[in-house]
Amino acid sequence: ELRGAVRVVEAMLPTPQDQLEQNQVVDLDGADSAVELPPGIFDGLTEMTVEGWVKWRRFDEASRVFTFADDRQRAFLAATGSTNRLELAVGPPTAPAEAWTISVAAGMPANTWVHLACVYRDSGSSLYINGQLVASDAASRLSPGRTHTASVIGAALESTGFLDGQIDEFRVWGTPRSEAEIRETMFAGLTGDEDGLVGYWDFDFTEGRTVRDVGPHRHHATLRGSARLVPSRFPTRARSSRFHGRVIDRDGTPRSGARVTASRADQALHTTTTDAAGGYWLSVRDGDRPFQLEVLSADDLIVHPGVSARGGETRLLDLQFGPRSVLAGTVRDAAGKPIAGVLLQLLTPRPR
C-alpha cells in the first residue's frame, strides 16, 4: 500500500554489471586532470542541456562534473562536501555563496556509473539522475548575452575542484531536452548530426591530447594534466561504430571539403565533410551490418562498399582517389545514326 506522496514512476537505470560493454572513457585523477573545452561553446545559450555519464572513485570537496562561466555568470555541477550530494549551481562568478543552487542527496555509490543531465530553461533549471527528474529551481536561470564563455569538464576553472573518477558520452544540446528525450538516448551512442546537438565528446576519437568533438561544430577538446583515456566497462545498449581516417588525392595530398557519406540500401546514415587535413569522423548505428562509404569532391567519387565494424568499435579507414578513367565514343540510334544532345550518366551498380 502506498501512503502519502509516495508514487511509482518509470525510470531507466544503468544495466547490470554483466551487461556492461567495454568502451574508452576519460580517466581523471582528482589532482590535476581535466578536459578543457574551447571557448565560446555556451555563448548566447539560455536554454540547453548538458549531460553525460560519470563514475566517481571517491567524493572530494566540490569535485566538478563541469563548469562554464564568463565575467557575469558561472554554472557548474558538482559533488560537494566530500559526499555524494549533488549541487547544480548558477550564480555570479566571484560570489559563489550568492548562487542559486539545486542540492540533492543523491545516494549514488562510488565506483558506479550514473547518468546526469542538467536542463536549463528560461523558467529555471532541472537535474535528472538516470533519466528521472529529481529537482528543479525556478531561480536558476542562465543570463542572456554571454560571450567568451570558458568551460571545462571534470574541474573548476581555477584549477580546483578536480573530479576523481571517469566520464564518458559528454553532450551539450542547444535545446532543453525533455525527460523522454533524455531517456531515449542516454544508453545510445549518437551519430553526431542529431538536431540541436552543440557538442559531443565520446572519447573514442582522439589524436594525441586532442579529443574530437563528433558533433557538427567540431569543438575539439584538450586533455589537461594527468587526464588519460582508458578502457572501461560502460552501461550502454546500442553503441554506434566509429570510423575515421583521411581522404587523400591521387598524389597523397589531403582533400579538404570532400563530402563523406555512409549509406545502406540508398538511405544515408551519416554525412560529414573532411577538414583541412583531409580528416573525417563518422558514427554509424548497427555498424556490424555492412554499408557503403561514398566520398564526393568536385567531379571525383570514391565508392567503398562492404564496410563494417562491431558495435562500439573504432576503425581507421583512409580513402584515396584513384586514377581517372576516360570513356569516349559515339551514341547512335538503332539505324547507326549519331544522336546529339544525349545526357550520359555513369552509375555505380548496387551491390546484391
C-alpha positions as MATLAB code, in Angstrom:
seq = 'ELRGAVRVVEAMLPTPQDQLEQNQVVDLDGADSAVELPPGIFDGLTEMTVEGWVKWRRFDEASRVFTFADDRQRAFLAATGSTNRLELAVGPPTAPAEAWTISVAAGMPANTWVHLACVYRDSGSSLYINGQLVASDAASRLSPGRTHTASVIGAALESTGFLDGQIDEFRVWGTPRSEAEIRETMFAGLTGDEDGLVGYWDFDFTEGRTVRDVGPHRHHATLRGSARLVPSRFPTRARSSRFHGRVIDRDGTPRSGARVTASRADQALHTTTTDAAGGYWLSVRDGDRPFQLEVLSADDLIVHPGVSARGGETRLLDLQFGPRSVLAGTVRDAAGKPIAGVLLQLLTPRPR';
ca = [
       0.000    0.000    0.000;
       1.345    3.432   -0.979;
       0.849    6.178    1.603;
       1.238    9.946    1.454;
       3.167   11.368   -1.516;
       4.789    8.051   -2.440;
       4.338    7.270   -6.138;
       5.578    4.733   -8.656;
       7.485    6.192  -11.600;
       9.162    4.773  -14.662;
      12.959    5.120  -14.664;
      15.865    3.816  -16.725;
      18.731    2.588  -14.576;
      22.240    1.510  -15.584;
      22.370   -2.038  -16.924;
      23.571   -4.885  -14.692;
      27.322   -5.315  -14.478;
      27.349   -8.395  -16.721;
      25.737   -6.335  -19.492;
      28.281   -3.526  -19.416;
      30.236   -3.054  -22.619;
      33.957   -2.384  -22.973;
      34.442    1.225  -24.025;
      37.001    4.060  -23.954;
      36.425    6.775  -21.333;
      38.386    9.696  -19.881;
      40.023    8.952  -16.538;
      40.621   11.854  -14.109;
      42.882   11.502  -11.067;
      41.353   14.171   -8.782;
      44.653   16.086   -8.604;
      45.300   17.979  -11.829;
      43.218   16.257  -14.521;
      40.545   17.897  -16.656;
      39.208   18.176  -20.197;
      39.346   21.742  -21.489;
      36.675   22.734  -23.985;
      37.299   25.543  -26.491;
      35.887   28.963  -25.528;
      32.529   30.171  -26.739;
      30.596   26.888  -26.836;
      27.958   28.168  -24.410;
      27.812   31.742  -25.744;
      24.257   33.048  -26.083;
      22.570   29.849  -24.879;
      19.893   30.387  -22.242;
      18.052   27.123  -22.891;
      20.167   23.998  -23.260;
      21.025   20.562  -21.854;
      24.355   19.263  -20.545;
      24.515   15.514  -19.946;
      26.939   12.648  -19.538;
      27.896    9.505  -17.645;
      30.037    9.868  -14.520;
      31.691    7.360  -12.176;
      33.329    8.721   -9.013;
      36.121    6.736   -7.355;
      35.821    8.942   -4.282;
      33.930   12.096   -3.401;
      36.215   15.054   -2.727;
      35.295   18.588   -1.724;
      33.344   20.187   -4.602;
      34.522   17.805   -7.315;
      33.084   19.285  -10.502;
      31.483   17.374  -13.360;
      31.607   20.526  -15.493;
      31.963   24.294  -15.187;
      31.240   27.107  -17.642;
      31.430   30.835  -16.986;
      32.001   34.302  -18.369;
      32.616   37.566  -16.492;
      28.940   37.786  -15.433;
      27.795   34.295  -14.520;
      29.077   30.846  -13.603;
      27.301   27.480  -13.777;
      28.509   24.090  -12.595;
      27.525   20.612  -11.408;
      29.496   19.141   -8.502;
      29.526   16.577   -5.716;
      30.051   18.674   -2.588;
      31.312   18.338    0.956;
      33.287   15.166    0.284;
      29.941   13.383   -0.069;
      27.758   12.208   -2.912;
      25.465   15.234   -2.528;
      24.994   16.841   -5.941;
      24.723   20.589   -6.482;
      23.700   22.278   -9.709;
      24.548   25.968   -9.300;
      24.079   29.174  -11.294;
      25.342   32.497   -9.964;
      27.920   35.307  -10.036;
      31.439   34.146  -10.931;
      33.083   35.877   -7.946;
      30.441   35.245   -5.284;
      29.583   31.519   -5.162;
      27.654   31.984   -1.925;
      25.096   34.034   -3.864;
      24.466   31.273   -6.404;
      21.059   29.707   -6.877;
      21.572   26.036   -6.149;
      19.752   22.757   -6.643;
      21.019   20.400   -3.932;
      20.234   16.683   -3.966;
      21.378   13.949   -1.585;
      21.816   11.608   -4.498;
      22.745    8.479   -2.573;
      24.804    7.188   -5.504;
      27.664    4.882   -4.507;
      31.244    5.310   -5.640;
      32.574    3.162   -8.493;
      29.171    3.044  -10.176;
      28.207    4.697  -13.455;
      25.420    7.263  -13.145;
      23.827    9.341  -15.880;
      23.423   13.050  -15.068;
      21.507   15.579  -17.157;
      21.239   19.299  -16.400;
      18.455   21.071  -18.267;
      18.417   24.872  -18.404;
      15.223   26.671  -19.381;
      14.100   30.284  -19.285;
      11.776   29.126  -16.490;
      14.613   27.625  -14.411;
      16.913   24.616  -14.196;
      16.325   20.913  -13.588;
      18.531   17.969  -12.634;
      17.924   14.414  -13.849;
      19.618   11.308  -12.470;
      19.468    8.124  -14.557;
      16.727    9.630  -16.689;
      14.473   10.718  -13.823;
      13.771   14.278  -12.686;
      14.985   14.735   -9.107;
      14.877   18.512   -8.544;
      14.110   21.871  -10.178;
      14.655   25.530   -9.274;
      12.896   28.446  -10.968;
      15.578   30.960   -9.899;
      18.454   29.078  -11.529;
      18.365   30.701  -14.959;
      21.175   31.429  -17.376;
      21.703   35.067  -18.307;
      21.457   36.013  -21.986;
      24.282   37.602  -23.912;
      27.141   35.511  -22.555;
      30.344   35.894  -24.585;
      33.791   34.295  -24.454;
      32.464   31.586  -22.171;
      35.188   29.360  -20.722;
      34.300   25.732  -19.993;
      35.936   22.617  -18.592;
      34.941   19.009  -17.828;
      35.977   17.462  -14.525;
      37.179   20.596  -12.687;
      36.569   24.244  -11.848;
      38.099   26.997  -13.971;
      40.594   27.977  -11.235;
      42.391   24.596  -11.365;
      40.455   23.363   -8.333;
      37.510   21.039   -7.795;
      39.151   18.158   -9.659;
      36.991   15.061  -10.069;
      38.460   11.682   -9.150;
      36.786    9.193  -11.480;
      35.717    8.696  -15.061;
      33.425   10.470  -17.544;
      32.016    9.408  -20.903;
      29.429   10.391  -23.528;
      29.534   14.095  -22.607;
      26.995   16.071  -24.646;
      25.787   19.655  -24.966;
      22.462   20.393  -26.634;
      21.199   23.822  -27.663;
      17.686   22.909  -26.504;
      16.124   21.939  -23.156;
      15.549   18.223  -23.560;
      12.528   16.536  -22.053;
      12.676   13.588  -19.688;
      11.549   11.296  -22.511;
      14.280   12.606  -24.828;
      16.940   12.121  -22.163;
      15.860    8.525  -21.595;
      15.660    7.791  -25.303;
      19.352    8.474  -25.959;
      21.105    8.080  -22.594;
      22.166    4.496  -23.362;
      22.733    5.043  -27.094;
      25.704    6.418  -28.960;
      24.893    9.355  -31.236;
      25.799    9.786  -34.884;
      26.784   13.436  -34.305;
      24.274   15.064  -36.653;
      21.216   15.000  -34.371;
      19.060   18.141  -34.340;
      20.069   20.624  -31.649;
      23.405   18.987  -30.847;
      26.070   21.597  -29.971;
      28.937   19.326  -28.911;
      29.526   15.606  -28.413;
      32.657   14.121  -26.839;
      32.526   10.314  -26.641;
      36.327    9.988  -26.073;
      36.611    7.408  -28.861;
      38.063    9.801  -31.471;
      41.384   11.216  -30.273;
      44.658   12.445  -31.734;
      47.374   12.782  -29.110;
      45.914   15.015  -26.373;
      43.075   16.228  -28.593;
      39.582   14.782  -28.064;
      37.459   15.093  -31.182;
      34.015   16.647  -30.989;
      31.919   14.219  -33.028;
      29.136   16.807  -33.218;
      28.513   19.144  -36.153;
      30.610   22.100  -34.917;
      33.928   20.331  -34.160;
      34.608   21.925  -30.798;
      37.630   19.695  -30.196;
      38.709   19.437  -26.549;
      42.116   19.028  -24.904;
      43.236   16.648  -22.161;
      44.922   18.565  -19.317;
      47.224   17.389  -16.540;
      47.151   13.660  -15.948;
      43.872   13.087  -17.791;
      44.074    9.954  -19.910;
      41.885    7.650  -21.953;
      41.337    4.134  -20.630;
      39.085    1.145  -21.401;
      36.170    0.779  -19.021;
      33.018   -1.287  -18.783;
      30.234    1.118  -19.568;
      26.399    0.907  -19.361;
      25.198    1.241  -22.925;
      22.776   -0.675  -25.094;
      23.160    0.495  -28.680;
      26.619    1.929  -29.256;
      27.466    3.202  -32.685;
      30.529    2.051  -34.586;
      33.097    4.785  -35.263;
      35.025    5.317  -38.467;
      37.746    7.854  -39.090;
      40.656    8.493  -41.392;
      41.909   10.796  -44.131;
      40.715   11.400  -47.659;
      43.720   11.950  -49.910;
      44.263   12.860  -53.534;
      45.982   10.759  -56.146;
      49.355   12.295  -55.251;
      48.848   11.774  -51.490;
      47.850   15.338  -50.597;
      44.827   15.760  -48.282;
      41.491   16.528  -49.907;
      39.622   19.072  -47.772;
      35.931   19.844  -48.167;
      35.080   16.387  -49.509;
      31.632   15.055  -48.629;
      31.766   11.631  -46.939;
      28.511    9.657  -46.646;
      27.747    6.303  -45.059;
      24.666    4.718  -46.632;
      22.784    1.449  -46.640;
      20.117    0.489  -49.179;
      20.136    4.037  -50.607;
      19.481    5.532  -47.155;
      22.085    7.960  -45.791;
      23.184    7.007  -42.268;
      25.629    9.857  -41.579;
      27.255   12.561  -43.677;
      30.259   14.719  -42.843;
      32.849   16.912  -44.563;
      36.618   16.489  -44.415;
      38.660   19.128  -42.597;
      41.749   20.993  -43.820;
      43.912   17.906  -43.200;
      41.503   15.660  -45.097;
      40.261   14.087  -41.854;
      36.761   12.719  -41.378;
      34.845   11.114  -38.489;
      31.646    9.111  -38.806;
      29.349    7.308  -36.376;
      27.112    4.551  -37.718;
      24.458    2.700  -35.760;
      24.324   -1.050  -36.472;
      27.813   -0.735  -37.922;
      28.192   -4.520  -37.833;
      25.797   -4.611  -40.802;
      27.741   -3.806  -43.989;
      27.192   -0.385  -45.510;
      28.736    1.750  -48.258;
      31.069    4.733  -47.907;
      30.970    7.355  -50.652;
      33.306   10.324  -50.996;
      32.300   13.120  -53.376;
      34.552   16.063  -54.198;
      34.059   18.210  -57.301;
      33.834   15.646  -60.115;
      35.671   12.902  -58.192;
      33.953    9.979  -56.498;
      35.106    7.135  -54.227;
      32.758    4.210  -53.570;
      33.820    1.773  -50.844;
      31.205   -0.992  -50.347;
      31.073   -3.645  -47.641;
      32.316   -1.523  -44.719;
      31.520   -2.803  -41.220;
      32.719   -2.838  -37.601;
      31.494   -4.255  -34.312;
      29.244   -2.089  -32.168;
      31.341    0.351  -30.148;
      34.471   -0.367  -32.209;
      36.528    2.461  -33.716;
      38.025    1.678  -37.115;
      40.674    3.605  -39.061;
      39.951    3.742  -42.804;
      41.887    6.036  -45.142;
      40.360    6.702  -48.564;
      42.247    7.738  -51.709;
      41.026    8.896  -55.081;
      42.193    6.555  -57.839;
      43.279    7.386  -61.367;
      40.608    8.858  -63.579;
      39.150    6.802  -66.396;
      38.061    8.453  -69.620;
      35.245    6.996  -71.693;
      34.794    8.253  -75.253;
      32.670    7.216  -78.160;
      29.580    7.993  -80.201;
      25.935    7.495  -79.233;
      23.971    6.127  -82.154;
      20.359    5.155  -82.758;
      19.216    1.731  -83.910;
      19.997    2.664  -87.510;
      23.536    3.698  -86.627;
      22.946    7.432  -86.961;
      24.745    9.655  -84.372;
      22.448   11.255  -81.766;
      23.257   14.749  -80.479;
      22.320   16.236  -77.079;
      22.169   12.948  -75.145;
      22.837   13.206  -71.396;
      25.113   10.424  -70.184;
      25.456    9.338  -66.556;
      27.988    6.947  -65.053;
      26.316    4.960  -62.295;
      27.663    2.589  -59.684;
      25.819   -0.744  -59.667;
      24.093   -1.533  -56.401;
      25.682   -4.474  -54.574;
      23.449   -7.561  -54.474;
];
